[in-house]
Amino acid sequence: MNRISAIALLSAALLAGCNQSPADGMGPAQKAGKVVDEAGARVQTAVQDQVVKADAAAERAREKAKEAAAQARDNLDRATAKVGEKVEQAGEKMQEAAR
């Protein structure tokens, strides 16, 4: 009889734990599932926020790279023009010296 009483008491305790609470109508498993779902939603939102920030940073980096490339091109064009001028001047001096 002792064994049957223990099983009955354990069964009653388990059933009491599975009953829905009157306050929110959810049992323990439902509450745990809700907590897990909410945590997953928070993580997803945080990840999406980080992805948006990373995309924005990548876009700024692309724009800066374009600007830097344009500046480098301009600098190279100016340097090439100066070298061309110096070569012309040297050529003119050589022609004058040859006369």
GROMACS .gro file of C-alpha atoms in nm:
model
   99
    1MET     CA    1   0.000   0.000   0.000
    2ASN     CA    2   0.292   0.229   0.066
    3ARG     CA    3   0.401   0.201  -0.295
    4ILE     CA    4   0.055   0.283  -0.429
    5SER     CA    5   0.032   0.588  -0.203
    6ALA     CA    6   0.368   0.714  -0.325
    7ILE     CA    7   0.269   0.666  -0.689
    8ALA     CA    8  -0.064   0.840  -0.628
    9LEU     CA    9   0.107   1.131  -0.454
   10LEU     CA   10   0.368   1.163  -0.730
   11SER     CA   11   0.097   1.146  -0.998
   12ALA     CA   12  -0.104   1.414  -0.822
   13ALA     CA   13   0.204   1.638  -0.798
   14LEU     CA   14   0.283   1.590  -1.167
   15LEU     CA   15  -0.073   1.658  -1.271
   16ALA     CA   16  -0.083   1.967  -1.054
   17GLY     CA   17   0.231   2.092  -1.225
   18CYS     CA   18   0.076   2.040  -1.570
   19ASN     CA   19  -0.247   2.222  -1.495
   20GLN     CA   20  -0.289   2.562  -1.647
   21SER     CA   21  -0.254   2.851  -1.410
   22PRO     CA   22  -0.567   3.064  -1.398
   23ALA     CA   23  -0.375   3.392  -1.440
   24ASP     CA   24  -0.248   3.344  -1.793
   25GLY     CA   25  -0.399   3.016  -1.905
   26MET     CA   26  -0.059   2.861  -1.985
   27GLY     CA   27   0.101   2.556  -1.834
   28PRO     CA   28   0.472   2.528  -1.748
   29ALA     CA   29   0.569   2.383  -2.085
   30GLN     CA   30   0.383   2.660  -2.265
   31LYS     CA   31   0.551   2.923  -2.048
   32ALA     CA   32   0.892   2.770  -2.117
   33GLY     CA   33   0.815   2.762  -2.489
   34LYS     CA   34   0.708   3.126  -2.478
   35VAL     CA   35   1.030   3.225  -2.303
   36VAL     CA   36   1.236   3.037  -2.563
   37ASP     CA   37   1.039   3.197  -2.848
   38GLU     CA   38   1.082   3.545  -2.701
   39ALA     CA   39   1.455   3.490  -2.651
   40GLY     CA   40   1.487   3.369  -3.009
   41ALA     CA   41   1.301   3.676  -3.135
   42ARG     CA   42   1.533   3.906  -2.936
   43VAL     CA   43   1.839   3.732  -3.075
   44GLN     CA   44   1.704   3.753  -3.429
   45THR     CA   45   1.632   4.124  -3.389
   46ALA     CA   46   1.981   4.185  -3.250
   47VAL     CA   47   2.140   3.993  -3.536
   48GLN     CA   48   1.935   4.182  -3.793
   49ASP     CA   49   2.037   4.513  -3.634
   50GLN     CA   50   2.404   4.412  -3.657
   51VAL     CA   51   2.360   4.308  -4.021
   52VAL     CA   52   2.207   4.647  -4.102
   53LYS     CA   53   2.497   4.823  -3.928
   54ALA     CA   54   2.751   4.607  -4.111
   55ASP     CA   55   2.584   4.679  -4.446
   56ALA     CA   56   2.593   5.051  -4.375
   57ALA     CA   57   2.960   5.034  -4.279
   58ALA     CA   58   3.040   4.835  -4.592
   59GLU     CA   59   2.858   5.091  -4.807
   60ARG     CA   60   3.054   5.376  -4.644
   61ALA     CA   61   3.377   5.184  -4.706
   62ARG     CA   62   3.285   5.133  -5.072
   63GLU     CA   63   3.213   5.504  -5.111
   64LYS     CA   64   3.542   5.597  -4.946
   65ALA     CA   65   3.726   5.351  -5.168
   66LYS     CA   66   3.568   5.510  -5.476
   67GLU     CA   67   3.669   5.855  -5.352
   68ALA     CA   68   4.023   5.737  -5.278
   69ALA     CA   69   4.052   5.578  -5.622
   70ALA     CA   70   3.931   5.898  -5.788
   71GLN     CA   71   4.179   6.103  -5.585
   72ALA     CA   72   4.461   5.865  -5.675
   73ARG     CA   73   4.365   5.890  -6.041
   74ASP     CA   74   4.369   6.271  -6.022
   75ASN     CA   75   4.707   6.268  -5.847
   76LEU     CA   76   4.848   6.030  -6.107
   77ASP     CA   77   4.717   6.247  -6.389
   78ARG     CA   78   4.879   6.555  -6.235
   79ALA     CA   79   5.208   6.373  -6.181
   80THR     CA   80   5.203   6.241  -6.537
   81ALA     CA   81   5.137   6.591  -6.669
   82LYS     CA   82   5.429   6.733  -6.465
   83VAL     CA   83   5.660   6.458  -6.585
   84GLY     CA   84   5.548   6.532  -6.941
   85GLU     CA   85   5.624   6.901  -6.894
   86LYS     CA   86   5.969   6.823  -6.754
   87VAL     CA   87   6.042   6.588  -7.044
   88GLU     CA   88   5.937   6.859  -7.290
   89GLN     CA   89   6.157   7.115  -7.115
   90ALA     CA   90   6.449   6.875  -7.119
   91GLY     CA   91   6.391   6.808  -7.489
   92GLU     CA   92   6.382   7.178  -7.566
   93LYS     CA   93   6.706   7.235  -7.374
   94MET     CA   94   6.870   6.950  -7.564
   95GLN     CA   95   6.760   7.100  -7.895
   96GLU     CA   96   6.891   7.442  -7.795
   97ALA     CA   97   7.220   7.291  -7.685
   98ALA     CA   98   7.247   7.106  -8.015
   99ARG     CA   99   7.215   7.426  -8.222
   0.00000   0.00000   0.00000
